[in-house]
Short mmCIF file of C-alpha atoms in Angstrom, two decimals:
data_model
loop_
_atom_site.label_atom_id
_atom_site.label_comp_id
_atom_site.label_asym_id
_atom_site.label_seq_id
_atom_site.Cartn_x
_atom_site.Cartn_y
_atom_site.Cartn_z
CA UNK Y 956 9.79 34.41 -31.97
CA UNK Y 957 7.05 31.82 -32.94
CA UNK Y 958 5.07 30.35 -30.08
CA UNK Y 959 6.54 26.88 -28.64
CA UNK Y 960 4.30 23.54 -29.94
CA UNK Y 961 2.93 22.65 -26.86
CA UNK Y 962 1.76 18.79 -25.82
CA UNK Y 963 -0.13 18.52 -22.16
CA UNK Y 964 0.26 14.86 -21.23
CA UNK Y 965 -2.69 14.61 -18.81
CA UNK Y 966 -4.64 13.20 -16.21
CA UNK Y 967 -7.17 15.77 -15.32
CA UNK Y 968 -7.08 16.15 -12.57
CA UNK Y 969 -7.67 19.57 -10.76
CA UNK Y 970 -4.35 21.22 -10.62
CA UNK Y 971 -3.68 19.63 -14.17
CA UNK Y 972 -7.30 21.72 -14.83
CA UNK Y 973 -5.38 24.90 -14.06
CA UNK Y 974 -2.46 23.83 -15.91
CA UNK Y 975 -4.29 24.22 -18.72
CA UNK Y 976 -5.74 27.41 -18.35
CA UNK Y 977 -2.20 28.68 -17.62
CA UNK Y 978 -0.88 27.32 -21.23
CA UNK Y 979 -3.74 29.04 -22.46
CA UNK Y 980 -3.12 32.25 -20.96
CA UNK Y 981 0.43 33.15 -23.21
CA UNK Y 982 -0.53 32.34 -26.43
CA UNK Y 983 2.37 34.55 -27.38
CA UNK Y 984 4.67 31.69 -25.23
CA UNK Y 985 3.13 28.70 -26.58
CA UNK Y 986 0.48 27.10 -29.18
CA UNK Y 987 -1.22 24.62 -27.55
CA UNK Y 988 -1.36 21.59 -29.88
CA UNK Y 989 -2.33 18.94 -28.56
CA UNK Y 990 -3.96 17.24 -25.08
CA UNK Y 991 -3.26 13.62 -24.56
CA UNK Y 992 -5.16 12.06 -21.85
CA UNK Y 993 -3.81 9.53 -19.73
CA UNK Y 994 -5.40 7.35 -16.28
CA UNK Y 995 -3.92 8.55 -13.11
CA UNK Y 996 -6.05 11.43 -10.77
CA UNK Y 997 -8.77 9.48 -12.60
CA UNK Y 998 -10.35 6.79 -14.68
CA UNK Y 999 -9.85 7.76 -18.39
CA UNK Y 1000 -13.88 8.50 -19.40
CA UNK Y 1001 -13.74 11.14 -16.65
CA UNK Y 1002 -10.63 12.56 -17.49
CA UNK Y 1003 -12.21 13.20 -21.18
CA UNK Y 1004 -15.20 14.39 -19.46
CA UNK Y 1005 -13.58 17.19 -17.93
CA UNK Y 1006 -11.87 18.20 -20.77
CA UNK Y 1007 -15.19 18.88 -22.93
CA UNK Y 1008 -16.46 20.43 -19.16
CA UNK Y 1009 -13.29 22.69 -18.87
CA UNK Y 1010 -13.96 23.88 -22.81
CA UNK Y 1011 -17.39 24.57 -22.74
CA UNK Y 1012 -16.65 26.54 -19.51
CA UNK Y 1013 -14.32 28.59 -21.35
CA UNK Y 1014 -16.12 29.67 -24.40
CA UNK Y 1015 -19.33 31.28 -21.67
CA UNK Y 1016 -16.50 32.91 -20.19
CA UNK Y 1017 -15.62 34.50 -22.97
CA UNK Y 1018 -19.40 35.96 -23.44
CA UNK Y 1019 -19.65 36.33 -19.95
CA UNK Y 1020 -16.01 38.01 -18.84
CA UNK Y 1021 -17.24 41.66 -17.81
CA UNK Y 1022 -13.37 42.65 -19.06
CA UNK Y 1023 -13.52 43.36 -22.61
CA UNK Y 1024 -9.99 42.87 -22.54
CA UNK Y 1025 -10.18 39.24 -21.11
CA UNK Y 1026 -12.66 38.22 -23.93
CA UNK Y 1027 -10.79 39.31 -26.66
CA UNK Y 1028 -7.59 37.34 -25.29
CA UNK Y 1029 -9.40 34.19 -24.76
CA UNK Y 1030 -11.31 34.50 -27.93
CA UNK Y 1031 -8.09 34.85 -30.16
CA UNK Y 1032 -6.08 32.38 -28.54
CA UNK Y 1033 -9.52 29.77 -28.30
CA UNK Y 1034 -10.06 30.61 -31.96
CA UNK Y 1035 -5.77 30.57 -33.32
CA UNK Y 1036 -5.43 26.70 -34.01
CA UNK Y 1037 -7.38 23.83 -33.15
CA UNK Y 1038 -6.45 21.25 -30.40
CA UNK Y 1039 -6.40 17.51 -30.84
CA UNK Y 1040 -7.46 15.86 -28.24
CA UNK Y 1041 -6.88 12.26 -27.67
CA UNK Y 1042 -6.87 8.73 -25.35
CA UNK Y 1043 -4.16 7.14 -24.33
CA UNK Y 1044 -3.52 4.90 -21.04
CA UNK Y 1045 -6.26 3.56 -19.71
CA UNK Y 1046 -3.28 1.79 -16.87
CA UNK Y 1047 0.63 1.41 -16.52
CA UNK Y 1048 2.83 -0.66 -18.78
CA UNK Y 1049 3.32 -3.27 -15.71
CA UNK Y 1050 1.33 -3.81 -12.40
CA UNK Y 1051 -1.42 -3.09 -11.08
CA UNK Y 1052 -3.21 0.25 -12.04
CA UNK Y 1053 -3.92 2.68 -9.86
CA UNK Y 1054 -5.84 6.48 -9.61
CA UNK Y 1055 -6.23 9.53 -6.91
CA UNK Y 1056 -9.34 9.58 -6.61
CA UNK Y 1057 -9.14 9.66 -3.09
CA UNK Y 1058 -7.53 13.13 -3.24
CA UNK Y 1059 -9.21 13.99 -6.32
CA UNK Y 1060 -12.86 12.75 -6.17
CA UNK Y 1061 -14.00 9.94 -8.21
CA UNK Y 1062 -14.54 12.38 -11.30
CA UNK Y 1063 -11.33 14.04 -10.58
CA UNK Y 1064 -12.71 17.26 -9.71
CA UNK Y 1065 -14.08 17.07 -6.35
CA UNK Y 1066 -16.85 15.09 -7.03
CA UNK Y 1067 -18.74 18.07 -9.04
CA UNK Y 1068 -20.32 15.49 -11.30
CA UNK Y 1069 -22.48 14.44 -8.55
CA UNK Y 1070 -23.91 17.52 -7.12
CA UNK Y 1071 -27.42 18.60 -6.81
CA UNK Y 1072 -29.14 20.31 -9.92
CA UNK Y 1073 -25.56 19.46 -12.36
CA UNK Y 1074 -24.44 22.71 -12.02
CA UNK Y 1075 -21.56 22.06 -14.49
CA UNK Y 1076 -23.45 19.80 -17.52
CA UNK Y 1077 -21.35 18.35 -19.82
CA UNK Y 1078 -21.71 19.87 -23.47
CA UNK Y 1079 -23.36 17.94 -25.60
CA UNK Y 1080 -20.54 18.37 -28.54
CA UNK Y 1081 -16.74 18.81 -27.99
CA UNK Y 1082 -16.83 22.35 -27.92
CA UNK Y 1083 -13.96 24.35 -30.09
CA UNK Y 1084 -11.03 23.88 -30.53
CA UNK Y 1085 -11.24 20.97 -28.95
CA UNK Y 1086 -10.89 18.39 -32.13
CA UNK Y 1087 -11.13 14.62 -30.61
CA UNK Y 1088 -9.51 11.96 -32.92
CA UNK Y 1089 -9.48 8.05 -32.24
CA UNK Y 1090 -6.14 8.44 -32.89
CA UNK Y 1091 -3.78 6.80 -29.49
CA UNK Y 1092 -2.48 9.44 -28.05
CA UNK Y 1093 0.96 8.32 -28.27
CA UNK Y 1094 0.47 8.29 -31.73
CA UNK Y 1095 -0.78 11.96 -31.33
CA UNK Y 1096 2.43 12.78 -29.67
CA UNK Y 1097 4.31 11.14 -32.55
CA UNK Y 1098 2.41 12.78 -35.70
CA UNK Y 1099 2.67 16.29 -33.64
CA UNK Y 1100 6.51 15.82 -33.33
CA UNK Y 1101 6.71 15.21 -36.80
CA UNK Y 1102 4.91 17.86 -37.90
CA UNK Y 1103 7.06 19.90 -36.36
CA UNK Y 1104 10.76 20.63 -36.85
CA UNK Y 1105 13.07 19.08 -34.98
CA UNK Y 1106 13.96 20.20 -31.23
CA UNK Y 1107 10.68 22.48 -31.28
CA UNK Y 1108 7.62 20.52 -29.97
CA UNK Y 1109 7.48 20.76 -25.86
CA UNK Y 1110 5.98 18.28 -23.84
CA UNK Y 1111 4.29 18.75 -20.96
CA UNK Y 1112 3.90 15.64 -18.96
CA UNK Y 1113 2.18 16.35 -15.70
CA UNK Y 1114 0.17 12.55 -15.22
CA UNK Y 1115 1.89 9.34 -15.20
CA UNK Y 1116 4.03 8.82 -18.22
CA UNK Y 1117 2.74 5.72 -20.13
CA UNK Y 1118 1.95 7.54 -23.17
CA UNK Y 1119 4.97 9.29 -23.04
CA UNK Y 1120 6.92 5.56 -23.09
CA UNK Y 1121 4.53 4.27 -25.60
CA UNK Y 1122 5.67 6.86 -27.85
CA UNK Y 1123 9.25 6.27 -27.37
CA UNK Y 1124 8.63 2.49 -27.85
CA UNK Y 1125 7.02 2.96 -30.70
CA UNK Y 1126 9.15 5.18 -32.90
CA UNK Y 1127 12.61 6.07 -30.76
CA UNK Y 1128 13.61 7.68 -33.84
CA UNK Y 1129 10.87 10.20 -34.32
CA UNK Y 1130 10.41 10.81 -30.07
CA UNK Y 1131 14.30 11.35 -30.32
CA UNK Y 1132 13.70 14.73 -32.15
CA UNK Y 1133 11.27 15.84 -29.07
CA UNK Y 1134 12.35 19.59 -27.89
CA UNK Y 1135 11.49 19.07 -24.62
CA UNK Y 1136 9.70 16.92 -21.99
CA UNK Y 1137 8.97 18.68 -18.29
CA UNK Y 1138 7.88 16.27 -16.07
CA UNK Y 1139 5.84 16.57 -12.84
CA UNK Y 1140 6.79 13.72 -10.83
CA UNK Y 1141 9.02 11.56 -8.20
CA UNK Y 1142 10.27 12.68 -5.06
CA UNK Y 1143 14.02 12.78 -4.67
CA UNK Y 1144 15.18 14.15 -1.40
CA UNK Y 1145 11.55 14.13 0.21
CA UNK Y 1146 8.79 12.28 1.58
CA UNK Y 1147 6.23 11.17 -1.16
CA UNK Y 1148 2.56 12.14 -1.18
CA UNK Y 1149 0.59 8.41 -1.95
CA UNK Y 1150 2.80 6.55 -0.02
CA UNK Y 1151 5.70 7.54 2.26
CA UNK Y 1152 8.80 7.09 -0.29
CA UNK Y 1153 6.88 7.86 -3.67
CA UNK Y 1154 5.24 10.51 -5.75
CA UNK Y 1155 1.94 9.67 -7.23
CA UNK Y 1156 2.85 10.07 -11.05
CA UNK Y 1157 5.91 7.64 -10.35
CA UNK Y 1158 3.71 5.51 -8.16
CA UNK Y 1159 1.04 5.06 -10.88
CA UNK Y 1160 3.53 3.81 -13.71
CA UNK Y 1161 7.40 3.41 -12.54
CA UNK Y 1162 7.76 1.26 -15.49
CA UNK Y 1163 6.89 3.93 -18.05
CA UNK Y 1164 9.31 6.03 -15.74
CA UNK Y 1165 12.33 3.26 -15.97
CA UNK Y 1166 11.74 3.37 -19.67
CA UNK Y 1167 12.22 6.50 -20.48
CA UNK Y 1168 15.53 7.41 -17.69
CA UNK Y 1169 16.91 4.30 -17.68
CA UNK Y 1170 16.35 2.26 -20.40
CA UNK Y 1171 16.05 4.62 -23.55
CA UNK Y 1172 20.04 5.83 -23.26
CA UNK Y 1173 20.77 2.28 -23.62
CA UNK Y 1174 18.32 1.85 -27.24
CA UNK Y 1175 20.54 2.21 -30.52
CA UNK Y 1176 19.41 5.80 -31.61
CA UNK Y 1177 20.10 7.62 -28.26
CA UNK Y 1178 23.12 5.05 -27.62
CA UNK Y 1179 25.44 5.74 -30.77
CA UNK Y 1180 25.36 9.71 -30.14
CA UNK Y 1181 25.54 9.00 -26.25
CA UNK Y 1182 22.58 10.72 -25.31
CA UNK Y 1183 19.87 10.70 -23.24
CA UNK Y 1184 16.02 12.17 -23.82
CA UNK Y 1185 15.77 15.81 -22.75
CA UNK Y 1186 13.78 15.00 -19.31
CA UNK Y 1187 13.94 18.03 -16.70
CA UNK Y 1188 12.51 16.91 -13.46
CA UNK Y 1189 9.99 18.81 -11.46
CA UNK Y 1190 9.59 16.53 -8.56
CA UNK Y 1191 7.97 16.65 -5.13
CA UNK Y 1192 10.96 18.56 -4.07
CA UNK Y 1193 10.26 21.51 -5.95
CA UNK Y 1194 6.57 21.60 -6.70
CA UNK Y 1195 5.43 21.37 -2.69
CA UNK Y 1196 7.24 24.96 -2.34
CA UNK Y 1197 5.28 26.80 -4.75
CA UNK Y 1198 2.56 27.62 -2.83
CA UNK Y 1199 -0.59 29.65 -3.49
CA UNK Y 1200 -3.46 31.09 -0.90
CA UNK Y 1201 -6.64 29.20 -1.40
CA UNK Y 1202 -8.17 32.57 -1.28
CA UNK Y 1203 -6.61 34.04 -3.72
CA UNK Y 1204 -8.05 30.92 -5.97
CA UNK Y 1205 -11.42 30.16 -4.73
CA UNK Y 1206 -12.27 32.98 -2.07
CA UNK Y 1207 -15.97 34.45 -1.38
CA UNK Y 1208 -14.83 37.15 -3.69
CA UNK Y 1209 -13.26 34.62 -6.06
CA UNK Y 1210 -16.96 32.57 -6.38
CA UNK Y 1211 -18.58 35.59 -7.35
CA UNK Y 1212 -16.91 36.62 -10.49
CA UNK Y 1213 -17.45 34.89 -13.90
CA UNK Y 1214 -18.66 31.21 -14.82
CA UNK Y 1215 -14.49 29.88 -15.22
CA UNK Y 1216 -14.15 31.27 -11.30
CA UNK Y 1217 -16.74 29.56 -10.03
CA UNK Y 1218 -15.84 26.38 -11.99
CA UNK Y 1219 -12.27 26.50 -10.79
CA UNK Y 1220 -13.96 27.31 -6.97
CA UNK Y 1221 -16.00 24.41 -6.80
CA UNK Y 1222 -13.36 21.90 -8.03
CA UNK Y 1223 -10.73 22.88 -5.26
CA UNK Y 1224 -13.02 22.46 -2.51
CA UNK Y 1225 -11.66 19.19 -2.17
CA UNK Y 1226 -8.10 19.69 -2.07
CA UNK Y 1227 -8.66 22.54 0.19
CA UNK Y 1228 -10.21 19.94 2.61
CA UNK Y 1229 -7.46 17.78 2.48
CA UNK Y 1230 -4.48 20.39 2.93
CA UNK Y 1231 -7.10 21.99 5.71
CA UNK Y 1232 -7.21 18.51 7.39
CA UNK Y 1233 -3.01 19.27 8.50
CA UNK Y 1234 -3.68 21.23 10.67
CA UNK Y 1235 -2.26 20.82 13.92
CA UNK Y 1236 -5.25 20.45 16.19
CA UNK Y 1237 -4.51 21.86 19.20
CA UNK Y 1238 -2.89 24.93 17.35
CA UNK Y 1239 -4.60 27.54 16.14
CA UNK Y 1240 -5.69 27.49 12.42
CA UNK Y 1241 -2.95 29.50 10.81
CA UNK Y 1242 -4.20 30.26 6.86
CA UNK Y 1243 -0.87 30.98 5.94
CA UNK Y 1244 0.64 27.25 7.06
CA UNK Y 1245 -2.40 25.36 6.32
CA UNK Y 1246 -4.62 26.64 3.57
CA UNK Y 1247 -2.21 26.92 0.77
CA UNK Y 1248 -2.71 25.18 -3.00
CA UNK Y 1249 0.61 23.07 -4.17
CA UNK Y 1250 1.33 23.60 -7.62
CA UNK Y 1251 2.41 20.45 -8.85
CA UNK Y 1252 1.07 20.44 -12.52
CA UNK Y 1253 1.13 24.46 -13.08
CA UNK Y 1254 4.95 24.44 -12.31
CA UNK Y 1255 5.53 22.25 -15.14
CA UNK Y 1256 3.35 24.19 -17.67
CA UNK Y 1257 5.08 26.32 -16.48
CA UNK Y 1258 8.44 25.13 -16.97
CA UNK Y 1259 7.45 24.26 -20.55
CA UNK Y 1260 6.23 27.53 -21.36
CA UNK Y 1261 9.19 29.95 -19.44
CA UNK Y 1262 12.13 27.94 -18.99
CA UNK Y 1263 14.32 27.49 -22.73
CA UNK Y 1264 14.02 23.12 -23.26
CA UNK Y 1265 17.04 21.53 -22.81
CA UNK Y 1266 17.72 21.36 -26.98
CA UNK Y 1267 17.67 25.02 -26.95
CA UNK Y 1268 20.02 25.23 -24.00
CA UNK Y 1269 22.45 22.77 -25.75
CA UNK Y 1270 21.97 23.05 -29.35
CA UNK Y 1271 21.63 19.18 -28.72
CA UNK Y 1272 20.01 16.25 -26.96
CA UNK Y 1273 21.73 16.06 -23.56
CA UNK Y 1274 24.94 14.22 -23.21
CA UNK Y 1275 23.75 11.16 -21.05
CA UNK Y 1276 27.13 11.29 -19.32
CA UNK Y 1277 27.77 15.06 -18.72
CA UNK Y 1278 26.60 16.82 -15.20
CA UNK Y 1279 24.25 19.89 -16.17
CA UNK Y 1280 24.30 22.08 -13.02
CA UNK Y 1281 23.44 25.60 -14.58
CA UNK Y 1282 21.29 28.39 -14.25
CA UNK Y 1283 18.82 29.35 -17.21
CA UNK Y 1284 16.58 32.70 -17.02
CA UNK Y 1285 15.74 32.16 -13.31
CA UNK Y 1286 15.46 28.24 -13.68
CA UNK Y 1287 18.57 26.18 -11.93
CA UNK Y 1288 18.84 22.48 -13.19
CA UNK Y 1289 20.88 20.34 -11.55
CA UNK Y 1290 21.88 16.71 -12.54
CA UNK Y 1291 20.56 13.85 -10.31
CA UNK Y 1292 21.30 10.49 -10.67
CA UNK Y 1293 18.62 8.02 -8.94
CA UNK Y 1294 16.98 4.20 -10.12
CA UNK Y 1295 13.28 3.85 -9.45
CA UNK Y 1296 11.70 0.76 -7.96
CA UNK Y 1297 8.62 -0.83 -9.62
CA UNK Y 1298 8.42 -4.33 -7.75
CA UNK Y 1299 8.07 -3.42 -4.10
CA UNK Y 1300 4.74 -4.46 -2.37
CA UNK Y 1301 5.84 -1.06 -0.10
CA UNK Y 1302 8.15 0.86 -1.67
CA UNK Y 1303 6.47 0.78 -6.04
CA UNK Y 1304 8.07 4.30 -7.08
CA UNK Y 1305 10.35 5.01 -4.73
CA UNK Y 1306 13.29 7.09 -6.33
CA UNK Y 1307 16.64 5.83 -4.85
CA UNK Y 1308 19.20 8.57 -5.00
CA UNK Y 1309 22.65 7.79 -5.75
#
């Protein structure tokens, strides 16, 4: 079977970093097509920023990888197709915009941009197959679907989802034929992580999040065939209980392997502050409670790249009345019905379960 078309909607971002790499570790899974950038962990010059960074780390880890195994696999799947990448939101479609960079760093990785001696330089071209257009990157989401046949193209949506919306706006009839969309974000049946009711992703842009759950069943094309976009849901609920040792992703041993280790060790020092930080104080330090990675934006790569998109599962766009509660290659979906609140001075993104 072909590889998957693959869109990552993104705000990089440090887990959204290692996203990336994931998608680019199954070539056989997926072909990466495209990387729309969006505001969110960041301001939208950084987020670009690491993007060429992440790149140009890549291709000296390919002549650097001791593994002549490794090299080849990154070289083929670095060299198979180019990937657009594009600008999109530079805030939310109402309200006032926000950005992590208080988990993140200002740069969205940990502040790297500002340490002694610029360890990691930015490149001074877009290094392959990076291909940057002026192009909006909704509109980059809209040629790629259209490129493709219908039901095929997977999104990946793992910032907030304002170019996502804008695309939908735009052209509902073209977004209808979308395969796909896994989305990192909201927090259903848990505490949120920016405020205490709210995910960061819905926090940043509930509008663009009302748009596309609420508002696009009602629209003419989806409306008539009483349907709904194919949305599956990662949300806090889920992500905060895949859980991976720091060590295993930025250990002593870790740092002294190639140029991409050491990259991906020096941008999770500051997450691995914060989830340090926990720690109950008068307890002992426990590294198996406290210095764990969440994988918010990996699960829904993921997701995207293992789990069959809800057209293949149906043959269809879902039914925007019917309860899917079923079990698909080890993923279980289940149906949840909630409104999301954009006004509140206290409670912006808070997902209200029904």
């Amino acid at each position: 079977m072909a590889p998957v078309p693959l869109i990552v909607d993104t705000d990089p971002g440090i887990d959204d970093i290692l996203a990336i790499v994931l998608a680019l570790d199954r070539p056989d899974l997926v072909q990466l097509k495209a990387i729309t950038l969006t505001f969110g962990n960041t301001t939208l010059d950084h987020c670009r920023n690491n993007m060429l960074q992440l790149f140009d780390i890549l291709q000296k880890h390919i002549a650097e990888d001791p593994s002549e195994a490794h090299r080849a696999k990154l070289a083929k799947t670095l060299a198979s197709s180019p990937i657009t990448l594009s600008q999109g939101a530079t805030g939310p479609l109402g309200g006032q915009r926000f950005t992590a960079s208080y988990f993140h760093g200002r740069d969205g990785v940990s502040g790297i941009s500002t340490l002694p001696g610029n360890p990691w330089p930015l490149p001074k071209k877009v290094p392959e197959p990076l291909q940057e257009t002026e192009k909006a990157a909704h509109d980059v989401i809209l040629d790629t679907i259209r490129s493709n046949p219908p039901g095929t193209v997977r999104i990946a949506a793992v910032g907030p989802l304002t170019n996502i919306a804008l695309a939908w706006q735009k052209d509902p009839e073209t977004f209808s034929k979308v395969g796909g969309i896994s989305v990192m974000g909201a927090a259903l049946d848990v505490p949120g992580n920016t405020t205490p009711c709210a995910e960061f992703n819905t926090f940043a842009d509930p509008f663009a999040v009302r748009e596309l759950l609420h508002n696009a069943p009602l629209h003419p094309v989806l409306r008539k065939q009483n349907k709904r976009l194919p949305v599956d849901l990662l949300p806090l609920d889920i992500t905060t209980e895949h859980l991976v040792p720091f060590e295993r992703l930025c250990g002593d041993k870790i740092e002294k392997k190639g140029i991409l280790q050491k990259y991906l060790a020096a941008i999770l020092v500051s997450p691995r502050k914060n989830m340090n930080s926990y720690a109950d104080p008068d307890k002992p330090f426990d590294p198996s409670v406290n210095d764990l990675f969440q994988s918010h934006d990996p699960l829904a790569v993921g997701h995207a790249m293992f789990c069959p998109s809800p057209v293949q599962r149906l043959g269809q766009l879902p039914d925007n009345e019917s309860l899917i509660n079923q079990a698909y290659e080890g993923w279980q979906m289940k149906t949840r019905e909630f409104g999301v609140e954009t006004d509140g001075a206290l409670t912006r993104g808070y997902c209200v379960v029904e």
